[in-house]
Short mmCIF file of C-alpha atoms in Angstrom, two decimals:
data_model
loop_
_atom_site.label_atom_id
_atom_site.label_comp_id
_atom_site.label_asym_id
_atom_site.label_seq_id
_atom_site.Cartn_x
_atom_site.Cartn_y
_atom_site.Cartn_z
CA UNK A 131 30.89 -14.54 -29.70
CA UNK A 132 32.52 -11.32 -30.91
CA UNK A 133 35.49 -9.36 -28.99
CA UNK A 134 34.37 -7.83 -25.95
CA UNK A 135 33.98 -4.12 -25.80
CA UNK A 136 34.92 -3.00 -22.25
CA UNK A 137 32.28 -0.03 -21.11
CA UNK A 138 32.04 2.28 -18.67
CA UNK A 139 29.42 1.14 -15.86
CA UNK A 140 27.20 4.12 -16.44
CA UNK A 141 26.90 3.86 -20.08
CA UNK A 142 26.05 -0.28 -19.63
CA UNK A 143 23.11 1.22 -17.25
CA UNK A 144 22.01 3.32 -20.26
CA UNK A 145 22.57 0.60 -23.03
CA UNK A 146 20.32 -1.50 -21.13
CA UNK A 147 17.77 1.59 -20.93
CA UNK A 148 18.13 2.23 -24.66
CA UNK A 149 17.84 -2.00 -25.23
CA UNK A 150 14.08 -1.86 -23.66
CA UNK A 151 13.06 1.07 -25.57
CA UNK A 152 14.63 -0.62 -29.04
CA UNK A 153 12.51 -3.68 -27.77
CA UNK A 154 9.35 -1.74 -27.18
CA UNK A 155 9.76 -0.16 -30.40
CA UNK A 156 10.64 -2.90 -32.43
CA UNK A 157 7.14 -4.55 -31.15
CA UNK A 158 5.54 -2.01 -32.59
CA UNK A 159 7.15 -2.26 -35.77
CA UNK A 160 8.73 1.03 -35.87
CA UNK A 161 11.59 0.34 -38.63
CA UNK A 162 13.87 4.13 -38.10
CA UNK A 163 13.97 6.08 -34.51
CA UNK A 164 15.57 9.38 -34.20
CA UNK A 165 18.09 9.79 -31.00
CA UNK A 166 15.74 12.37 -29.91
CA UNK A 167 12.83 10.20 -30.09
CA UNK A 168 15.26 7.22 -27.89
CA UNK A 169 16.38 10.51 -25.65
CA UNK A 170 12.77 10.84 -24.38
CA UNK A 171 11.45 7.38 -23.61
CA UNK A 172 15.09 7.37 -21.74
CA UNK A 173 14.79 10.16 -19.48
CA UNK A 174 18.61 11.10 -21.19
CA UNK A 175 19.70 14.19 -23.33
CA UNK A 176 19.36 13.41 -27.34
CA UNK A 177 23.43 14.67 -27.48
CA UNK A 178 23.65 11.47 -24.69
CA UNK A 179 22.06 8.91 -26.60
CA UNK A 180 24.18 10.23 -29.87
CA UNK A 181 27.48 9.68 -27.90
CA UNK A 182 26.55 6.81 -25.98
CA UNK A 183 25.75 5.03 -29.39
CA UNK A 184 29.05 6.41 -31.20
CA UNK A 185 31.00 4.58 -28.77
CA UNK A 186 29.97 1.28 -30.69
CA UNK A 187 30.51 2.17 -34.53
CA UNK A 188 28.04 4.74 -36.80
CA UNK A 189 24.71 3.50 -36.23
CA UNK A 190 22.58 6.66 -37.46
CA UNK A 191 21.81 7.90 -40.57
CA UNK A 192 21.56 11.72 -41.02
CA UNK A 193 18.53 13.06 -41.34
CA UNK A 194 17.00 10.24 -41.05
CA UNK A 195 17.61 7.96 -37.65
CA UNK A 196 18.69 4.75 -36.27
CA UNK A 197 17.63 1.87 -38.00
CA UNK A 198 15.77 -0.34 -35.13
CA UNK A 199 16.47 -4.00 -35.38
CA UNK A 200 20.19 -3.26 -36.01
CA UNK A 201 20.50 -1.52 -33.15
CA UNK A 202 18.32 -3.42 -30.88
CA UNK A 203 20.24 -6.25 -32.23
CA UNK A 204 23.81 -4.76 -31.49
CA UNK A 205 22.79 -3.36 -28.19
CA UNK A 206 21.79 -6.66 -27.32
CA UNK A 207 25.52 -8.25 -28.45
CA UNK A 208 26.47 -5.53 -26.72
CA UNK A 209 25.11 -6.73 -23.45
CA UNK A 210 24.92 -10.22 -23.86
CA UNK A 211 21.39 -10.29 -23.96
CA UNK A 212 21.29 -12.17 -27.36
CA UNK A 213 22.17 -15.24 -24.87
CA UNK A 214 20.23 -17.26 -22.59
CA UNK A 215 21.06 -16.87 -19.13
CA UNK A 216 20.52 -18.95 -16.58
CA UNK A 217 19.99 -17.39 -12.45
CA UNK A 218 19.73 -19.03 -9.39
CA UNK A 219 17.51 -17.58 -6.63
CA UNK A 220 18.03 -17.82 -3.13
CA UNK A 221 14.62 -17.32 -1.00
CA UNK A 222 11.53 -18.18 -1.44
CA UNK A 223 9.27 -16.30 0.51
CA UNK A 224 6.81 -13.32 -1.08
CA UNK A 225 9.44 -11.69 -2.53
CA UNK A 226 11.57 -14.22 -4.32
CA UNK A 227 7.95 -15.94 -5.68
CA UNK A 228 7.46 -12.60 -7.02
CA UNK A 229 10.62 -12.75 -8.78
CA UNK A 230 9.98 -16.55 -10.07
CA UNK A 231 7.20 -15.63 -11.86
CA UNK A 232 8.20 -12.30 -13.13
CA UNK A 233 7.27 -12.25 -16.90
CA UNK A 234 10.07 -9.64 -18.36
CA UNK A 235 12.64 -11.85 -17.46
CA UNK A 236 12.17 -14.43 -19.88
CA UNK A 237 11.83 -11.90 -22.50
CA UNK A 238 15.58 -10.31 -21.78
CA UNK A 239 16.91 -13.94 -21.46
CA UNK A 240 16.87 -14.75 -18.08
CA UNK A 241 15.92 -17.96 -16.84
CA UNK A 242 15.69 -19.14 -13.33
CA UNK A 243 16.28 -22.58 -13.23
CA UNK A 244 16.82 -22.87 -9.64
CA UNK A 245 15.66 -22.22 -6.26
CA UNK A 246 16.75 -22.66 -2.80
CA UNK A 247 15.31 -21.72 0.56
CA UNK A 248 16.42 -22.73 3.79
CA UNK A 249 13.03 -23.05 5.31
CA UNK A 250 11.82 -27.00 5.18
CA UNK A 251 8.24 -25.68 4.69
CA UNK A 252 9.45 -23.88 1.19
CA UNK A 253 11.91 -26.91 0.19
CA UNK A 254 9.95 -29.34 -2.21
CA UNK A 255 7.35 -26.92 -3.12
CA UNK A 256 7.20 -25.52 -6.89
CA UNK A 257 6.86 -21.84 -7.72
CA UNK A 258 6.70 -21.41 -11.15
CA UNK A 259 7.45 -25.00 -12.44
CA UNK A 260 10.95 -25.18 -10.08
CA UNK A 261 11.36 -27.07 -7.29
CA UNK A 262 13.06 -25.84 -4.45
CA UNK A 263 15.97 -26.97 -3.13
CA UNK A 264 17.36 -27.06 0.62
CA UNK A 265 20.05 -24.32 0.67
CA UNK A 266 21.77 -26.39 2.59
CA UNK A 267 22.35 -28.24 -0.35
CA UNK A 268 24.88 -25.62 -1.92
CA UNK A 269 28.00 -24.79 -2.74
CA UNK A 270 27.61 -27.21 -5.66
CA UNK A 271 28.22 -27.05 -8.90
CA UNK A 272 25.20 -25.00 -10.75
CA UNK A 273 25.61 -23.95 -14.58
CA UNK A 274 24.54 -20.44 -13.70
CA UNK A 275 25.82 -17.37 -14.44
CA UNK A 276 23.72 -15.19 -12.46
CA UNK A 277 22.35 -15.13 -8.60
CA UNK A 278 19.85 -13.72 -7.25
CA UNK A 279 19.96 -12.97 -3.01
CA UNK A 280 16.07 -12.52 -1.82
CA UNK A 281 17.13 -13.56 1.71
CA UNK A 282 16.82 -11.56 4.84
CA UNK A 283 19.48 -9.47 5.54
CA UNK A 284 21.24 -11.67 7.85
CA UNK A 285 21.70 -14.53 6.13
CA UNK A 286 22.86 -12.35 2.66
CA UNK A 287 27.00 -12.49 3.71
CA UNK A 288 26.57 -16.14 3.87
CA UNK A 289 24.54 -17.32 1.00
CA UNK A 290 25.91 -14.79 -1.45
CA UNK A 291 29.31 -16.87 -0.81
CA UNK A 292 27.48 -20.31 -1.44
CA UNK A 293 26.55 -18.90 -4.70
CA UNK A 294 29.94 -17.91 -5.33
CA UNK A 295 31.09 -20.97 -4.36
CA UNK A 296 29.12 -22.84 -6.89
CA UNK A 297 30.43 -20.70 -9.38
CA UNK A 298 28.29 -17.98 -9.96
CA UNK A 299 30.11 -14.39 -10.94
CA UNK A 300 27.34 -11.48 -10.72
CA UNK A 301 24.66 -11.06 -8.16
CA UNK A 302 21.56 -8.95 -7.89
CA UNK A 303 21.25 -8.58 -4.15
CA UNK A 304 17.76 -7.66 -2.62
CA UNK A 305 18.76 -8.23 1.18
CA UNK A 306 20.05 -4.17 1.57
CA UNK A 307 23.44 -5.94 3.04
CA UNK A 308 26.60 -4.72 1.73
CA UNK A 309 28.78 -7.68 -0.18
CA UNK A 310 32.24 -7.57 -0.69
CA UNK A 311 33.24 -10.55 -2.52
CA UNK A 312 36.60 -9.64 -4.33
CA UNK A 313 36.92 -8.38 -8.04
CA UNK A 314 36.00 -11.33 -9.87
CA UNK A 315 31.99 -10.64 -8.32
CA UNK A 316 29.93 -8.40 -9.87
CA UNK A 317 27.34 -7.01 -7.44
CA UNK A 318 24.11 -5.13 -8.15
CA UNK A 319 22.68 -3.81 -5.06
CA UNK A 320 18.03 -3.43 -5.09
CA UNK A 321 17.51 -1.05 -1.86
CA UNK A 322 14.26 -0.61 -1.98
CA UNK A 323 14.41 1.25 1.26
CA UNK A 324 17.02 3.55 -0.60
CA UNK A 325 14.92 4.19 -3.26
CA UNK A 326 12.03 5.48 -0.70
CA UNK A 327 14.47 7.57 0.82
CA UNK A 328 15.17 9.32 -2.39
CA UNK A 329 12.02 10.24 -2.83
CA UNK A 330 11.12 11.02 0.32
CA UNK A 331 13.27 14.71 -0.24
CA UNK A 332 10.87 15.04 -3.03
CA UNK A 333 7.23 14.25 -1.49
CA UNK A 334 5.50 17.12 -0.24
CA UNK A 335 3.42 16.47 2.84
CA UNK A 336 0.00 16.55 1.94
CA UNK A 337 -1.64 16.98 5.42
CA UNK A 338 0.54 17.90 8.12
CA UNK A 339 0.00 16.53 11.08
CA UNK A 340 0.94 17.50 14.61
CA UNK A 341 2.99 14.46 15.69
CA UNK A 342 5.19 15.16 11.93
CA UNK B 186 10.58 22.31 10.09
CA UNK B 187 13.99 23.91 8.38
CA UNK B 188 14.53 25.44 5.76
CA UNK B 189 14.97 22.50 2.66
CA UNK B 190 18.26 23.13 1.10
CA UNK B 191 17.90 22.26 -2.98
CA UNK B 192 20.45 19.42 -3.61
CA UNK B 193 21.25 17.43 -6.99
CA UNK B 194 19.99 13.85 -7.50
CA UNK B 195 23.41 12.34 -7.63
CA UNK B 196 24.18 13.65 -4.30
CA UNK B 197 20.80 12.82 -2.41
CA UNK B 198 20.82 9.59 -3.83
CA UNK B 199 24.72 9.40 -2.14
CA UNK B 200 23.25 11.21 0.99
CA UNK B 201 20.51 8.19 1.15
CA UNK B 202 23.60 5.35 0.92
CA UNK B 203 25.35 7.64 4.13
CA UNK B 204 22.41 7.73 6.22
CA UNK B 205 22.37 3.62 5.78
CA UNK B 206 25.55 3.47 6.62
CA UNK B 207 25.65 5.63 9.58
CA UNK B 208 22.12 4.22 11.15
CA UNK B 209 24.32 0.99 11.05
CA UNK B 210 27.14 2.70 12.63
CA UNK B 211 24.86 4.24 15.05
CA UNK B 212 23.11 0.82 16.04
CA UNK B 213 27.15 -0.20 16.65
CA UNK B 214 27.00 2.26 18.76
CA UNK B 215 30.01 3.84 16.92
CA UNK B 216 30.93 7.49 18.11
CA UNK B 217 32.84 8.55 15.09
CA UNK B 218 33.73 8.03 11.89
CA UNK B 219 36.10 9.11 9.18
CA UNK B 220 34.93 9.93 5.72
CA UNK B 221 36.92 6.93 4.54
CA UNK B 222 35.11 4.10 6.85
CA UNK B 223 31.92 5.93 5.43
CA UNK B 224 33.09 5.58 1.62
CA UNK B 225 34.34 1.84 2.27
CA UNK B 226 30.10 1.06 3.30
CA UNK B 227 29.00 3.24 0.59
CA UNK B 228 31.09 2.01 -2.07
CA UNK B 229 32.05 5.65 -2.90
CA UNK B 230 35.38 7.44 -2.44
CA UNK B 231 36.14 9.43 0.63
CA UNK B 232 36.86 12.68 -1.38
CA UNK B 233 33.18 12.12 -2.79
CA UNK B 234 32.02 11.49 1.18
CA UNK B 235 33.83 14.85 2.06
CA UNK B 236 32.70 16.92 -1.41
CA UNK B 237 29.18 16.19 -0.12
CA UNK B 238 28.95 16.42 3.29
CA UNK B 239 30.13 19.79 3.08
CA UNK B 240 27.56 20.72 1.06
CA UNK B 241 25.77 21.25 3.98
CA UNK B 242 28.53 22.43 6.43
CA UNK B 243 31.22 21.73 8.92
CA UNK B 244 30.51 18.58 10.54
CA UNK B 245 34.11 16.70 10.42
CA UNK B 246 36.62 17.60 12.63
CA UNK B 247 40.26 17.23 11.43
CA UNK B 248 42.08 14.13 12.24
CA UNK B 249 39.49 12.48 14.34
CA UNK B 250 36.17 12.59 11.78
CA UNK B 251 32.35 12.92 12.18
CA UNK B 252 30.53 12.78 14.92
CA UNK B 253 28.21 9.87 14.50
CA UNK B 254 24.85 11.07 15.63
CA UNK B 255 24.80 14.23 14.76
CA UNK B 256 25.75 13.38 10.76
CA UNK B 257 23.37 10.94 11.17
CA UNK B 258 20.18 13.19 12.39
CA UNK B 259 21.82 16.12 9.80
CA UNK B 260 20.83 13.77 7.11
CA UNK B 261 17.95 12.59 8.29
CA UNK B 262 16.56 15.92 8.26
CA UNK B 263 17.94 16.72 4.99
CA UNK B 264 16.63 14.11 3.42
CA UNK B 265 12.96 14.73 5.36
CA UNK B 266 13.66 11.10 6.79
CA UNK B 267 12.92 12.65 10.40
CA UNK B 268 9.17 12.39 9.72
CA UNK B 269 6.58 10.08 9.04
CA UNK B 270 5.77 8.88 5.44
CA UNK B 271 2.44 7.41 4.85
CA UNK B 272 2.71 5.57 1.77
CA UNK B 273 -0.10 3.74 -0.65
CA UNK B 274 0.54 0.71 -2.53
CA UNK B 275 -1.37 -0.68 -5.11
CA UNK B 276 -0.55 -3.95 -6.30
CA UNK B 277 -1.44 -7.11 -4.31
CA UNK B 278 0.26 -9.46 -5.80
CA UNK B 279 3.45 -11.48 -4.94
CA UNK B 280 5.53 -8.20 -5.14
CA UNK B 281 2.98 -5.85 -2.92
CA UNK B 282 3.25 -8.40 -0.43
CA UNK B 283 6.49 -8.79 -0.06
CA UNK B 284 6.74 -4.76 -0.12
CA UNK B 285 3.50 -4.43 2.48
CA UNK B 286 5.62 -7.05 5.08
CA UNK B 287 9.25 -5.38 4.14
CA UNK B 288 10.82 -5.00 7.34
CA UNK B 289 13.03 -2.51 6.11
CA UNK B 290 10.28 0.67 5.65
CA UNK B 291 9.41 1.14 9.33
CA UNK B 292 12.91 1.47 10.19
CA UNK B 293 13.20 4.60 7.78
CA UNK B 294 9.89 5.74 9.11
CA UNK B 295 7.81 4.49 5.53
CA UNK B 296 4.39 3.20 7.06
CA UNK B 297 2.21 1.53 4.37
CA UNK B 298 -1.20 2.79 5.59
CA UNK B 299 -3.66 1.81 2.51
CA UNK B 300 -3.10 -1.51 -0.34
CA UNK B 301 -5.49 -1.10 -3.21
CA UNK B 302 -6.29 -4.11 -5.81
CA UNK B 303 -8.62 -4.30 -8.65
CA UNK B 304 -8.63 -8.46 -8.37
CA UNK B 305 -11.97 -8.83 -5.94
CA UNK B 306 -10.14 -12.14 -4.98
CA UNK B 307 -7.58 -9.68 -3.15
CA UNK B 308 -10.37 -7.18 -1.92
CA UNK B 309 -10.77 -7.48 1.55
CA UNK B 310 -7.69 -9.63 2.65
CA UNK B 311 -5.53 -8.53 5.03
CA UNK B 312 -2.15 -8.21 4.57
CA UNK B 313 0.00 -6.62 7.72
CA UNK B 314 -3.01 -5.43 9.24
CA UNK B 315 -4.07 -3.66 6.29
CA UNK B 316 -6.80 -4.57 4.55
CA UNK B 317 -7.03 -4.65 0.99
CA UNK B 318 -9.23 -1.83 -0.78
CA UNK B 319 -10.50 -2.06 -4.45
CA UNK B 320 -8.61 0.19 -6.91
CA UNK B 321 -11.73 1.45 -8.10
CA UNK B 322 -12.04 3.27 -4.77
CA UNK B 323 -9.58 5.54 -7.00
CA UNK B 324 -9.11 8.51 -7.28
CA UNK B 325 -9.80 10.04 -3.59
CA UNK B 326 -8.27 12.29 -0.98
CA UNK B 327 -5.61 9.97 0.66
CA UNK B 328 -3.29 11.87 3.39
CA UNK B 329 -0.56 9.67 1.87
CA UNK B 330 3.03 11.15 0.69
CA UNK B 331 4.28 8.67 -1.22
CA UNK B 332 2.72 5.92 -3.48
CA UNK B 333 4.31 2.56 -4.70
CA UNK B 334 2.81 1.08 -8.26
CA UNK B 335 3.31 -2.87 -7.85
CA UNK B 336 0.36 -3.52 -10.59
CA UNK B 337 0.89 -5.22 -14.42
CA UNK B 338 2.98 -2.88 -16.66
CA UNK B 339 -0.71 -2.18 -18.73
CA UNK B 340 -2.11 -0.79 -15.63
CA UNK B 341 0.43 1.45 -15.00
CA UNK B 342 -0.24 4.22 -16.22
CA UNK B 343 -4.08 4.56 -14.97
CA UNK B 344 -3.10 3.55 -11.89
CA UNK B 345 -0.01 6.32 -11.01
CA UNK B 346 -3.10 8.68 -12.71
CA UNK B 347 -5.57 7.65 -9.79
CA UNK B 348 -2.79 8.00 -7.24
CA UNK B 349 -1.58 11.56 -8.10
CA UNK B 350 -5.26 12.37 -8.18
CA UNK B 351 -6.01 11.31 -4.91
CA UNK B 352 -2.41 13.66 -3.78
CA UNK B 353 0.75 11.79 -4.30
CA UNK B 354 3.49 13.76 -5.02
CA UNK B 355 6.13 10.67 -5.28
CA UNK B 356 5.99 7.57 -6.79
CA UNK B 357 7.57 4.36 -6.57
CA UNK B 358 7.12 2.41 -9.62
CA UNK B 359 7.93 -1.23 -10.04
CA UNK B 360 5.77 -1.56 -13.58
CA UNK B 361 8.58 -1.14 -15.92
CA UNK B 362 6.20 1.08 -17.50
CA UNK B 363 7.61 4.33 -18.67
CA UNK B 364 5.92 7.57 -16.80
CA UNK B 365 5.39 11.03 -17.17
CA UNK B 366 3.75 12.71 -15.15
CA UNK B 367 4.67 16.11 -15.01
CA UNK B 368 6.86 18.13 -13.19
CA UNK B 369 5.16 18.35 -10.02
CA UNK B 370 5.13 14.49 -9.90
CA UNK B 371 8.63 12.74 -8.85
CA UNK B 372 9.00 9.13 -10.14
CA UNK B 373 11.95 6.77 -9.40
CA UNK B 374 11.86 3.44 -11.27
CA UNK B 375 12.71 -0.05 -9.92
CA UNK B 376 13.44 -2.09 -13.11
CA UNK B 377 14.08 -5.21 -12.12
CA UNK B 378 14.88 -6.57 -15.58
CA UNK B 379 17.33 -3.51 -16.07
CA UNK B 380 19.35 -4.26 -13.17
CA UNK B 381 19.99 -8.18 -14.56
CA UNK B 382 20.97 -6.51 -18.27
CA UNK B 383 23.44 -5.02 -16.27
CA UNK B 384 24.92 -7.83 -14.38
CA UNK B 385 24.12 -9.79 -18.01
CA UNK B 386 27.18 -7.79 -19.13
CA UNK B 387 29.45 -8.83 -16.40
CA UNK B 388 28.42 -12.15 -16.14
CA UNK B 389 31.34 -15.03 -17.01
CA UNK B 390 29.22 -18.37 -18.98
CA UNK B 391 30.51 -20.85 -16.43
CA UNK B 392 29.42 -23.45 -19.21
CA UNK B 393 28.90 -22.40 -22.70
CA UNK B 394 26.57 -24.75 -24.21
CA UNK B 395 25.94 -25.26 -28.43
CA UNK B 396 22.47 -23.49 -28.05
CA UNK B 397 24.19 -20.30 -26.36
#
């Protein structure tokens, strides 16, 4: 593995961005994309890509564009997504069964290899060739680098530390609790409730109503 | 209802953290708080807290902090959380379920009010008390605000089509699909892929193995 290149969290965000529209392109065979052209299946400013992707060497040709699997490739060094990772998932009801059997993970590298629940009518049941486990039956050692919390609420303080227990360092946490776990944790917060809320100061009532 | 103040993304996505916190601090039955007990929750520093809450006036008073409720039903209102959302999903799957029985909404006053699938397996289930219409009941006039796309990245794109056509102004979209809409159409992506790249980075190989 090469030397690490620290990066600022908001330029990671975008690298991973960029990385699925290098991927998308790259499966359609386009050999050369412009910054402009990366800039608009982004949602970012062309003069943002250009800087973003300066940050990691010269990558562009002038006049003529980024050369696709070379960057796709080095994006992925970038973010270690030329390795496979392996996740644990806590909680198996609808919503961690949705994330089982979600089919971009496996493309990007992630694999979940295991899942717990605490509920003895989910443990011994397989969703999506796993078995799951009591999550009783952690801390243990797991050879996973990445969690994944799809517990309610409650129970998120408590199992996120199990997983940190058994050795896992970054989390993507679904239960809208707030973790602190020390430095050494990365966290990635899903509030889906969040995202609602920013969009709620966007929607325009179609039909007001006299109880609104 | 009051005149809506225009505000940058960064900040109402910020505002949407605060009013978390604070409905937590409320349901604590808290009475005050300073901008740095707010910035500790949000994960955001408490010159940021202040910067932003005076966007919108006075509300702190100096040495002894914010008034609890009264921050708490400012953003609210700001935010247009103080009235009902009736949101459509479409997407029945493992995902829309979990989204159509997420606790979380009613609390923030999202009410799911219509699930559309085009499976006719799904068509005419019930799930919460809402039964499940076919998608080809698309496009017509729903009196919904706010739509969530939990469908198969292909469909994406026909399906947020048939929503805005039948008067959503806001989307949801959990496709991964890239969308544009227009400008009268606000979109907010949940990539659920993206948010493990980024943890990818962080992530410490608790075991490298010779395949990795």
């Amino acid at each position: 593995m090469e030397k690490r290149i620290r990066v600022p969290e908001p330029t990671i965000a975008r690298l991973a961005t960029y990385f699925r529209c290098l991927a998308d392109l790259s499966d359609q065979e386009v050999g050369v994309v412009s910054s402009e052209e990366i800039a608009f299946r982004a949602g970012v400013k062309a003069s943002q890509v250009r800087k973003d992707l300066s940050y990691f060497g010269e990558f562009g040709v002038q006049g003529l564009g980024y050369p696709v699997p070379r960057l796709l490739d080095r994006v992925a060094s970038i973010l270690q997504l030329d390795q496979q990772h392996r996740v644990a998932l806590v909680g198996a009801g609808n919503l961690g069964t949705a994330l089982a059997g979600f089919p971009g993970f496996a493309r990007w590298n992630f694999h979940i290899l295991w899942i717990f629940d605490s509920s003895p009518a989910k443990v011994g049941q397989e969703i999506n060739k796993i078995t799951v486990e009591p999550t009783s039956s952690l801390p243990r050692s797991l050879a996973a680098d990445l969690g994944i919390l799809a517990v309610p609420g409650p129970a998120a303080k408590d199992v996120a530390q199990l997983l940190v227990d058994s050795g896992v360092t970054a989390l993507l946490n679904f239960t809208g609790a707030h973790l602190h776990l020390g430095s050494k944790v990365s966290v990635r917060n899903v509030d889906l409730t969040h995202e609602l809320a920013i969009l709620a100061y966007h929607a325009r009532r179609p039909d007001p109503t006299p109880e609104s």
